[in-house]
mmCIF file of C-alpha atoms and ligand atoms in Angstrom:
data_model
loop_
_atom_site.group_PDB
_atom_site.id
_atom_site.type_symbol
_atom_site.label_atom_id
_atom_site.label_comp_id
_atom_site.label_asym_id
_atom_site.label_seq_id
_atom_site.Cartn_x
_atom_site.Cartn_y
_atom_site.Cartn_z
ATOM 1 C CA UNK A 1 -53.705 -25.406 -20.302
ATOM 2 C CA UNK A 2 -52.531 -26.675 -16.915
ATOM 3 C CA UNK A 3 -51.693 -30.375 -16.785
ATOM 4 C CA UNK A 4 -50.641 -32.164 -13.626
ATOM 5 C CA UNK A 5 -47.606 -34.347 -14.314
ATOM 6 C CA UNK A 6 -46.633 -37.220 -12.040
ATOM 7 C CA UNK A 7 -43.763 -39.686 -12.236
ATOM 8 C CA UNK A 8 -46.302 -42.263 -13.371
ATOM 9 C CA UNK A 9 -47.848 -40.100 -16.130
ATOM 10 C CA UNK A 10 -48.033 -42.031 -19.411
ATOM 11 C CA UNK A 11 -46.888 -40.278 -22.589
ATOM 12 C CA UNK A 12 -48.795 -40.004 -25.883
ATOM 13 C CA UNK A 13 -48.180 -37.729 -28.851
ATOM 14 C CA UNK A 14 -48.886 -36.967 -32.484
ATOM 15 C CA UNK A 15 -46.033 -37.197 -34.993
ATOM 16 C CA UNK A 16 -45.922 -35.533 -38.396
ATOM 17 C CA UNK A 17 -44.281 -32.940 -40.586
ATOM 18 C CA UNK A 18 -45.778 -30.366 -40.491
ATOM 19 C CA UNK A 19 -47.504 -31.056 -37.179
ATOM 20 C CA UNK A 20 -47.395 -27.875 -35.094
ATOM 21 C CA UNK A 21 -50.843 -26.865 -36.426
ATOM 22 C CA UNK A 22 -52.369 -30.174 -35.207
ATOM 23 C CA UNK A 23 -55.518 -30.010 -33.072
ATOM 24 C CA UNK A 24 -54.820 -33.480 -31.628
ATOM 25 C CA UNK A 25 -52.979 -32.287 -28.470
ATOM 26 C CA UNK A 26 -55.774 -29.814 -27.681
ATOM 27 C CA UNK A 27 -58.484 -32.443 -28.160
ATOM 28 C CA UNK A 28 -56.684 -35.324 -26.461
ATOM 29 C CA UNK A 29 -55.558 -33.350 -23.397
ATOM 30 C CA UNK A 30 -59.139 -32.085 -22.949
ATOM 31 C CA UNK A 31 -60.433 -35.693 -23.117
ATOM 32 C CA UNK A 32 -57.704 -36.913 -20.753
ATOM 33 C CA UNK A 33 -58.516 -34.174 -18.234
ATOM 34 C CA UNK A 34 -62.261 -34.774 -18.451
ATOM 35 C CA UNK A 35 -61.713 -38.490 -17.793
ATOM 36 C CA UNK A 36 -59.177 -37.892 -15.004
ATOM 37 C CA UNK A 37 -56.624 -40.141 -16.750
ATOM 38 C CA UNK A 38 -52.919 -40.101 -15.874
ATOM 39 C CA UNK A 39 -51.717 -39.389 -19.434
ATOM 40 C CA UNK A 40 -50.147 -36.437 -21.250
ATOM 41 C CA UNK A 41 -50.423 -35.873 -25.011
ATOM 42 C CA UNK A 42 -47.593 -34.009 -26.768
ATOM 43 C CA UNK A 43 -46.819 -32.671 -30.243
ATOM 44 C CA UNK A 44 -43.739 -34.304 -31.802
ATOM 45 C CA UNK A 45 -42.322 -33.143 -35.151
ATOM 46 C CA UNK A 46 -40.794 -36.117 -37.002
ATOM 47 C CA UNK A 47 -39.442 -35.479 -40.521
ATOM 48 C CA UNK A 48 -40.211 -37.664 -43.552
ATOM 49 C CA UNK A 49 -38.215 -40.892 -43.372
ATOM 50 C CA UNK A 50 -38.045 -40.724 -39.571
ATOM 51 C CA UNK A 51 -40.887 -43.084 -38.614
ATOM 52 C CA UNK A 52 -38.689 -46.117 -37.808
ATOM 53 C CA UNK A 53 -36.263 -44.096 -35.675
ATOM 54 C CA UNK A 54 -39.205 -42.456 -33.882
ATOM 55 C CA UNK A 55 -40.820 -45.826 -33.158
ATOM 56 C CA UNK A 56 -37.631 -47.041 -31.483
ATOM 57 C CA UNK A 57 -37.350 -43.803 -29.503
ATOM 58 C CA UNK A 58 -40.975 -44.063 -28.377
ATOM 59 C CA UNK A 59 -40.448 -47.653 -27.230
ATOM 60 C CA UNK A 60 -37.305 -46.677 -25.307
ATOM 61 C CA UNK A 61 -38.987 -43.656 -23.736
ATOM 62 C CA UNK A 62 -41.942 -45.778 -22.606
ATOM 63 C CA UNK A 63 -44.649 -44.076 -24.671
ATOM 64 C CA UNK A 64 -48.085 -45.683 -24.425
ATOM 65 C CA UNK A 65 -48.682 -44.830 -28.070
ATOM 66 C CA UNK A 66 -48.914 -42.092 -30.656
ATOM 67 C CA UNK A 67 -50.942 -40.788 -33.548
ATOM 68 C CA UNK A 68 -49.451 -40.168 -36.966
ATOM 69 C CA UNK A 69 -50.275 -37.703 -39.676
ATOM 70 C CA UNK A 70 -48.541 -36.781 -42.950
ATOM 71 C CA UNK A 71 -46.066 -38.114 -44.111
ATOM 72 C CA UNK A 72 -45.908 -41.192 -41.854
ATOM 73 C CA UNK A 73 -49.210 -43.014 -42.204
ATOM 74 C CA UNK A 74 -48.052 -45.436 -44.908
ATOM 75 C CA UNK A 75 -44.429 -45.668 -43.714
ATOM 76 C CA UNK A 76 -45.570 -47.053 -40.341
ATOM 77 C CA UNK A 77 -47.435 -49.982 -41.884
ATOM 78 C CA UNK A 78 -44.505 -52.419 -42.325
ATOM 79 C CA UNK A 79 -43.043 -51.425 -38.950
ATOM 80 C CA UNK A 80 -45.987 -52.752 -36.945
ATOM 81 C CA UNK A 81 -45.973 -56.059 -35.016
ATOM 82 C CA UNK A 82 -49.750 -56.292 -35.434
ATOM 83 C CA UNK A 83 -52.299 -54.514 -37.583
ATOM 84 C CA UNK A 84 -55.977 -53.927 -36.879
ATOM 85 C CA UNK A 85 -58.264 -54.730 -39.795
ATOM 86 C CA UNK A 86 -58.951 -51.126 -40.877
ATOM 87 C CA UNK A 87 -55.242 -50.220 -40.940
ATOM 88 C CA UNK A 88 -54.551 -53.246 -43.129
ATOM 89 C CA UNK A 89 -57.496 -52.430 -45.394
ATOM 90 C CA UNK A 90 -56.599 -48.745 -45.868
ATOM 91 C CA UNK A 91 -52.848 -49.470 -46.062
ATOM 92 C CA UNK A 92 -52.263 -46.725 -43.539
ATOM 93 C CA UNK A 93 -51.772 -46.303 -39.780
ATOM 94 C CA UNK A 94 -52.905 -43.239 -37.827
ATOM 95 C CA UNK A 95 -52.737 -44.719 -34.316
ATOM 96 C CA UNK A 96 -49.959 -46.832 -32.808
ATOM 97 C CA UNK A 97 -50.425 -48.531 -29.421
ATOM 98 C CA UNK A 98 -47.270 -49.690 -27.654
ATOM 99 C CA UNK A 99 -48.023 -52.613 -25.357
ATOM 100 C CA UNK A 100 -45.273 -54.671 -23.754
ATOM 101 C CA UNK A 101 -42.864 -53.664 -26.491
ATOM 102 C CA UNK A 102 -45.263 -54.575 -29.307
ATOM 103 C CA UNK A 103 -46.488 -51.972 -31.791
ATOM 104 C CA UNK A 104 -50.142 -52.347 -32.772
ATOM 105 C CA UNK A 105 -51.156 -50.300 -35.813
ATOM 106 C CA UNK A 106 -54.722 -49.009 -36.035
ATOM 107 C CA UNK A 107 -56.572 -46.599 -38.269
ATOM 108 C CA UNK A 108 -59.473 -44.664 -36.746
ATOM 109 C CA UNK A 109 -60.247 -42.474 -39.806
ATOM 110 C CA UNK A 110 -63.061 -44.662 -41.130
ATOM 111 C CA UNK A 111 -64.498 -45.379 -37.679
ATOM 112 C CA UNK A 112 -64.435 -41.675 -36.817
ATOM 113 C CA UNK A 113 -66.200 -40.856 -40.077
ATOM 114 C CA UNK A 114 -68.928 -43.456 -39.473
ATOM 115 C CA UNK A 115 -69.533 -42.307 -35.891
ATOM 116 C CA UNK A 116 -69.845 -38.690 -37.085
ATOM 117 C CA UNK A 117 -72.208 -39.770 -39.852
ATOM 118 C CA UNK A 118 -74.399 -41.623 -37.338
ATOM 119 C CA UNK A 119 -74.345 -38.572 -35.000
ATOM 120 C CA UNK A 120 -75.661 -36.523 -37.944
ATOM 121 C CA UNK A 121 -78.490 -39.037 -38.526
ATOM 122 C CA UNK A 122 -77.041 -40.160 -41.867
ATOM 123 C CA UNK A 123 -76.761 -43.957 -41.452
ATOM 124 C CA UNK A 124 -75.536 -45.222 -44.854
ATOM 125 C CA UNK A 125 -76.784 -48.810 -44.401
ATOM 126 C CA UNK A 126 -78.754 -49.779 -47.514
ATOM 127 C CA UNK A 127 -78.282 -46.295 -49.031
ATOM 128 C CA UNK A 128 -76.677 -45.147 -52.273
ATOM 129 C CA UNK A 129 -73.518 -43.134 -51.575
ATOM 130 C CA UNK A 130 -71.391 -40.915 -53.781
ATOM 131 C CA UNK A 131 -67.836 -40.175 -52.634
ATOM 132 C CA UNK A 132 -66.031 -37.229 -54.193
ATOM 133 C CA UNK A 133 -62.274 -37.828 -54.252
ATOM 134 C CA UNK A 134 -60.050 -40.910 -54.178
ATOM 135 C CA UNK A 135 -57.180 -39.848 -51.897
ATOM 136 C CA UNK A 136 -56.293 -41.201 -48.447
ATOM 137 C CA UNK A 137 -59.395 -39.877 -46.688
ATOM 138 C CA UNK A 138 -61.704 -41.044 -49.503
ATOM 139 C CA UNK A 139 -60.313 -44.561 -49.194
ATOM 140 C CA UNK A 140 -61.157 -44.783 -45.475
ATOM 141 C CA UNK A 141 -64.588 -43.223 -46.073
ATOM 142 C CA UNK A 142 -65.553 -45.334 -49.089
ATOM 143 C CA UNK A 143 -64.410 -48.626 -47.573
ATOM 144 C CA UNK A 144 -66.192 -47.834 -44.287
ATOM 145 C CA UNK A 145 -69.387 -47.122 -46.251
ATOM 146 C CA UNK A 146 -69.041 -50.551 -47.853
ATOM 147 C CA UNK A 147 -68.372 -52.209 -44.450
ATOM 148 C CA UNK A 148 -71.455 -50.512 -42.999
ATOM 149 C CA UNK A 149 -73.602 -51.976 -45.771
ATOM 150 C CA UNK A 150 -74.177 -49.093 -48.192
ATOM 151 C CA UNK A 151 -76.149 -50.367 -51.198
ATOM 152 C CA UNK A 152 -73.672 -48.740 -53.601
ATOM 153 C CA UNK A 153 -70.644 -46.454 -53.434
ATOM 154 C CA UNK A 154 -69.732 -44.411 -56.504
ATOM 155 C CA UNK A 155 -66.309 -42.760 -56.401
ATOM 156 C CA UNK A 156 -66.014 -39.605 -58.540
ATOM 157 C CA UNK A 157 -62.450 -38.410 -58.975
ATOM 158 C CA UNK A 158 -60.487 -36.019 -61.186
ATOM 159 C CA UNK A 159 -57.809 -38.678 -61.792
ATOM 160 C CA UNK A 160 -59.791 -41.693 -63.070
ATOM 161 C CA UNK A 161 -57.069 -44.281 -62.349
ATOM 162 C CA UNK A 162 -57.224 -43.499 -58.627
ATOM 163 C CA UNK A 163 -61.008 -43.951 -58.530
ATOM 164 C CA UNK A 164 -60.673 -47.252 -60.408
ATOM 165 C CA UNK A 165 -57.948 -48.507 -58.041
ATOM 166 C CA UNK A 166 -60.084 -47.662 -54.996
ATOM 167 C CA UNK A 167 -63.180 -49.346 -56.425
ATOM 168 C CA UNK A 168 -61.208 -52.523 -57.118
ATOM 169 C CA UNK A 169 -61.384 -53.205 -53.339
ATOM 170 C CA UNK A 170 -65.106 -54.039 -53.558
ATOM 171 C CA UNK A 171 -66.153 -54.131 -57.225
ATOM 172 C CA UNK A 172 -69.562 -55.636 -56.434
ATOM 173 C CA UNK A 173 -70.603 -52.446 -54.558
ATOM 174 C CA UNK A 174 -68.173 -49.755 -55.761
ATOM 175 C CA UNK A 175 -68.051 -48.033 -59.115
ATOM 176 C CA UNK A 176 -65.638 -45.367 -60.406
ATOM 177 C CA UNK A 177 -66.902 -42.235 -62.176
ATOM 178 C CA UNK A 178 -65.546 -38.991 -63.581
ATOM 179 C CA UNK A 179 -65.565 -35.562 -61.901
ATOM 180 C CA UNK A 180 -67.034 -33.352 -64.664
ATOM 181 C CA UNK A 181 -70.223 -31.323 -64.047
ATOM 182 C CA UNK A 182 -72.491 -33.650 -66.050
ATOM 183 C CA UNK A 183 -71.261 -36.743 -64.248
ATOM 184 C CA UNK A 184 -71.599 -35.067 -60.848
ATOM 185 C CA UNK A 185 -75.198 -34.034 -61.654
ATOM 186 C CA UNK A 186 -76.090 -37.540 -62.854
ATOM 187 C CA UNK A 187 -74.529 -39.251 -59.844
ATOM 188 C CA UNK A 188 -76.014 -36.752 -57.353
ATOM 189 C CA UNK A 189 -79.426 -37.466 -58.850
ATOM 190 C CA UNK A 190 -79.137 -41.098 -57.761
ATOM 191 C CA UNK A 191 -77.549 -40.507 -54.328
ATOM 192 C CA UNK A 192 -78.948 -40.688 -50.791
ATOM 193 C CA UNK A 193 -75.641 -39.459 -49.393
ATOM 194 C CA UNK A 194 -72.868 -37.385 -50.956
ATOM 195 C CA UNK A 195 -69.508 -37.141 -49.147
ATOM 196 C CA UNK A 196 -66.856 -34.628 -50.149
ATOM 197 C CA UNK A 197 -63.408 -36.131 -49.597
ATOM 198 C CA UNK A 198 -61.571 -33.754 -51.929
ATOM 199 C CA UNK A 199 -59.686 -30.761 -50.583
ATOM 200 C CA UNK A 200 -61.934 -28.420 -52.616
ATOM 201 C CA UNK A 201 -63.436 -25.770 -50.329
ATOM 202 C CA UNK A 202 -60.771 -26.018 -47.657
ATOM 203 C CA UNK A 203 -59.472 -22.716 -46.268
ATOM 204 C CA UNK A 204 -56.176 -21.717 -47.905
ATOM 205 C CA UNK A 205 -55.103 -22.581 -51.406
ATOM 206 C CA UNK A 206 -57.054 -25.780 -52.079
ATOM 207 C CA UNK A 207 -59.405 -24.238 -54.675
ATOM 208 C CA UNK A 208 -63.183 -24.461 -55.043
ATOM 209 C CA UNK A 209 -65.639 -26.622 -57.005
ATOM 210 C CA UNK A 210 -66.032 -25.266 -60.548
ATOM 211 C CA UNK A 211 -69.790 -25.232 -59.880
ATOM 212 C CA UNK A 212 -72.263 -26.560 -57.312
ATOM 213 C CA UNK A 213 -75.398 -26.858 -59.447
ATOM 214 C CA UNK A 214 -75.089 -30.645 -59.267
ATOM 215 C CA UNK A 215 -76.475 -30.407 -55.703
ATOM 216 C CA UNK A 216 -79.865 -29.416 -57.147
ATOM 217 C CA UNK A 217 -80.138 -32.930 -58.564
ATOM 218 C CA UNK A 218 -79.889 -34.574 -55.106
ATOM 219 C CA UNK A 219 -83.134 -36.219 -53.995
ATOM 220 C CA UNK A 220 -85.093 -34.205 -51.380
ATOM 221 C CA UNK A 221 -83.635 -36.012 -48.372
ATOM 222 C CA UNK A 222 -80.223 -36.610 -49.972
ATOM 223 C CA UNK A 223 -77.628 -35.709 -47.310
ATOM 224 C CA UNK A 224 -74.268 -33.975 -47.775
ATOM 225 C CA UNK A 225 -71.249 -34.630 -45.551
ATOM 226 C CA UNK A 226 -68.079 -32.578 -46.083
ATOM 227 C CA UNK A 227 -64.882 -33.869 -44.472
ATOM 228 C CA UNK A 228 -63.606 -30.299 -44.308
ATOM 229 C CA UNK A 229 -64.126 -28.461 -40.981
ATOM 230 C CA UNK A 230 -62.104 -25.303 -41.727
ATOM 231 C CA UNK A 231 -64.099 -23.309 -42.695
ATOM 232 C CA UNK A 232 -66.960 -24.716 -40.604
ATOM 233 C CA UNK A 233 -69.292 -24.158 -43.544
ATOM 234 C CA UNK A 234 -67.834 -24.717 -47.002
ATOM 235 C CA UNK A 235 -69.567 -23.388 -50.113
ATOM 236 C CA UNK A 236 -70.736 -26.984 -50.708
ATOM 237 C CA UNK A 237 -72.423 -27.189 -47.301
ATOM 238 C CA UNK A 238 -73.896 -23.685 -47.592
ATOM 239 C CA UNK A 239 -75.490 -24.569 -50.938
ATOM 240 C CA UNK A 240 -76.755 -27.929 -49.654
ATOM 241 C CA UNK A 241 -78.386 -26.191 -46.667
ATOM 242 C CA UNK A 242 -79.848 -23.476 -48.896
ATOM 243 C CA UNK A 243 -81.459 -26.284 -50.896
ATOM 244 C CA UNK A 244 -82.876 -27.738 -47.668
ATOM 245 C CA UNK A 245 -80.667 -30.825 -47.630
ATOM 246 C CA UNK A 246 -79.275 -32.301 -44.374
ATOM 247 C CA UNK A 247 -75.601 -31.281 -44.159
ATOM 248 C CA UNK A 248 -72.688 -31.820 -41.748
ATOM 249 C CA UNK A 249 -69.013 -30.854 -41.701
ATOM 250 C CA UNK A 250 -65.924 -32.901 -40.770
ATOM 251 C CA UNK A 251 -65.504 -31.685 -37.189
ATOM 252 C CA UNK A 252 -67.319 -34.727 -35.799
ATOM 253 C CA UNK A 253 -64.991 -37.010 -37.768
ATOM 254 C CA UNK A 254 -61.916 -35.224 -36.427
ATOM 255 C CA UNK A 255 -63.185 -35.563 -32.866
ATOM 256 C CA UNK A 256 -64.400 -39.152 -33.130
ATOM 257 C CA UNK A 257 -61.156 -40.402 -34.646
ATOM 258 C CA UNK A 258 -59.399 -38.896 -31.615
ATOM 259 C CA UNK A 259 -61.871 -40.539 -29.178
ATOM 260 C CA UNK A 260 -61.414 -43.904 -30.928
ATOM 261 C CA UNK A 261 -57.624 -43.488 -30.706
ATOM 262 C CA UNK A 262 -57.884 -42.782 -26.961
ATOM 263 C CA UNK A 263 -60.008 -45.928 -26.590
ATOM 264 C CA UNK A 264 -57.163 -47.883 -28.239
ATOM 265 C CA UNK A 265 -54.452 -46.241 -26.083
ATOM 266 C CA UNK A 266 -56.277 -46.827 -22.794
ATOM 267 C CA UNK A 267 -58.000 -50.109 -23.673
ATOM 268 C CA UNK A 268 -61.268 -48.593 -22.357
ATOM 269 C CA UNK A 269 -64.590 -48.041 -24.072
ATOM 270 C CA UNK A 270 -65.446 -44.367 -23.625
ATOM 271 C CA UNK A 271 -68.663 -42.346 -23.567
ATOM 272 C CA UNK A 272 -68.343 -40.966 -27.105
ATOM 273 C CA UNK A 273 -71.287 -38.572 -27.001
ATOM 274 C CA UNK A 274 -70.140 -36.931 -23.767
ATOM 275 C CA UNK A 275 -66.541 -36.722 -24.978
ATOM 276 C CA UNK A 276 -67.570 -35.194 -28.301
ATOM 277 C CA UNK A 277 -69.100 -32.326 -26.321
ATOM 278 C CA UNK A 278 -65.888 -31.991 -24.266
ATOM 279 C CA UNK A 279 -63.766 -31.813 -27.432
ATOM 280 C CA UNK A 280 -66.096 -29.321 -29.107
ATOM 281 C CA UNK A 281 -65.860 -27.037 -26.072
ATOM 282 C CA UNK A 282 -62.058 -27.321 -26.037
ATOM 283 C CA UNK A 283 -61.845 -26.456 -29.751
ATOM 284 C CA UNK A 284 -64.171 -23.463 -29.301
ATOM 285 C CA UNK A 285 -62.088 -22.150 -26.423
ATOM 286 C CA UNK A 286 -58.997 -22.855 -28.571
HETATM 287 P P1 LIG B 1 -55.377 -36.361 -50.653
HETATM 288 O O1 LIG B 1 -54.968 -37.766 -50.410
HETATM 289 O O2 LIG B 1 -54.365 -35.367 -51.104
HETATM 290 O O3 LIG B 1 -56.592 -36.380 -51.715
HETATM 291 C C1 LIG B 1 -57.109 -35.184 -52.245
HETATM 292 C C2 LIG B 1 -58.303 -35.490 -53.139
HETATM 293 O O4 LIG B 1 -58.811 -34.220 -53.598
HETATM 294 C C3 LIG B 1 -57.936 -36.295 -54.381
HETATM 295 O O5 LIG B 1 -59.018 -37.136 -54.715
HETATM 296 C C4 LIG B 1 -57.758 -35.191 -55.445
HETATM 297 O O6 LIG B 1 -58.002 -35.631 -56.767
HETATM 298 C C5 LIG B 1 -58.844 -34.229 -55.036
HETATM 299 N N1 LIG B 1 -58.572 -32.883 -55.545
HETATM 300 C C6 LIG B 1 -57.629 -32.014 -55.118
HETATM 301 N N2 LIG B 1 -57.678 -30.869 -55.843
HETATM 302 C C7 LIG B 1 -58.672 -31.046 -56.756
HETATM 303 C C8 LIG B 1 -59.219 -30.226 -57.800
HETATM 304 N N3 LIG B 1 -58.731 -29.003 -58.038
HETATM 305 N N4 LIG B 1 -60.248 -30.712 -58.526
HETATM 306 C C9 LIG B 1 -60.745 -31.955 -58.284
HETATM 307 N N5 LIG B 1 -60.271 -32.779 -57.320
HETATM 308 C C10 LIG B 1 -59.244 -32.314 -56.558
HETATM 309 O O7 LIG B 1 -56.029 -35.712 -49.329
HETATM 310 P P2 LIG B 1 -56.794 -36.477 -48.156
HETATM 311 O O8 LIG B 1 -55.852 -36.769 -47.070
HETATM 312 O O9 LIG B 1 -57.583 -37.566 -48.746
HETATM 313 O O10 LIG B 1 -57.752 -35.302 -47.616
HETATM 314 C C11 LIG B 1 -58.833 -34.818 -48.381
HETATM 315 C C12 LIG B 1 -59.640 -33.799 -47.575
HETATM 316 O O11 LIG B 1 -60.214 -34.423 -46.434
HETATM 317 C C13 LIG B 1 -58.818 -32.641 -47.035
HETATM 318 O O12 LIG B 1 -59.581 -31.458 -47.160
HETATM 319 C C14 LIG B 1 -58.622 -32.972 -45.578
HETATM 320 O O13 LIG B 1 -58.466 -31.828 -44.756
HETATM 321 C C15 LIG B 1 -59.932 -33.677 -45.266
HETATM 322 N N6 LIG B 1 -59.819 -34.618 -44.139
HETATM 323 C C16 LIG B 1 -60.613 -34.412 -43.039
HETATM 324 C C17 LIG B 1 -60.542 -35.290 -41.979
HETATM 325 C C18 LIG B 1 -61.410 -35.061 -40.762
HETATM 326 O O14 LIG B 1 -61.123 -35.615 -39.701
HETATM 327 N N7 LIG B 1 -62.472 -34.296 -40.867
HETATM 328 C C19 LIG B 1 -59.679 -36.395 -42.023
HETATM 329 C C20 LIG B 1 -58.892 -36.588 -43.167
HETATM 330 C C21 LIG B 1 -58.970 -35.682 -44.218
HETATM 331 P P3 LIG B 1 -56.824 -36.337 -57.646
HETATM 332 O O15 LIG B 1 -56.785 -37.763 -57.200
HETATM 333 O O16 LIG B 1 -57.281 -36.163 -59.034
HETATM 334 O O17 LIG B 1 -55.564 -35.600 -57.332
#
């Protein structure tokens, strides 16, 4: 990819460890080019424990901001001068804006999820949602569903304590549940929307669902959203589609969290639909 650098070009990057596999530079540089912005987006390995030193370095080097992935998202929280509401709520920062020496911590995971859900025609307002998983992604997803006005959010997780801790954020709407096949079937039977936030089905060594028969219990128009985008169609999504249920993968979430981060970095509201198409093309061309 050819990028024109000027003396005025503003620097952005993603930090993490590991980070070299990150799609963020590909997506962000495609967005930056399409918008004709004078920014460059780099990939910056930063080892665990290095977030504070990196923040100082970024300030000194005049970075406009950066994104963060594992293992820095929680470590950045106490280092921020200001926190946006979602970052405070999730207890995690994935986007840092540096403005006049101040670090503003944001989290675009939940916003990116909601935008992708709306793109897929799955508005959760007033609907009954089931979230599978209670890790970092599940927290952003479940709390965004509550913010958007879901009628109920049931969190099914293998480790019950984690589901209970997550549901304690909004006990009037959220309820913890187990992850066994009978529970999944019962909960799916009363769900308008089922969101997979576990790593089950992800390419590599993450493992697979023990069974997917619980999807048969979903109501006719019950939708399935899988946060995973590699592979593009998980076994969960394939089965949901075979049963005629609306289904979408996590690519839209990945892209929209990047667009929302660029909105924070530049202070501009962007044309999200047009930029989603730009990012999809860039990812296809690789
Ligand atoms: P995480 O914090 O490690 O959470 C993993 C979740 O998966 C936990 O709830 C865990 O249950 C559950 N899990 C793992 N193995 C399991 C198994 N064998 N049986 C049952 N449950 C199992 O990970 P995360 O950051 O939340 O990410 C979760 C998934 O979302 C990943 O696939 C990730 O790639 C995807 N994601 C996608 C996007 C996107 O933009 N599309 C963004 C963020 C994350 P326990 O609590 O019992 O361990």
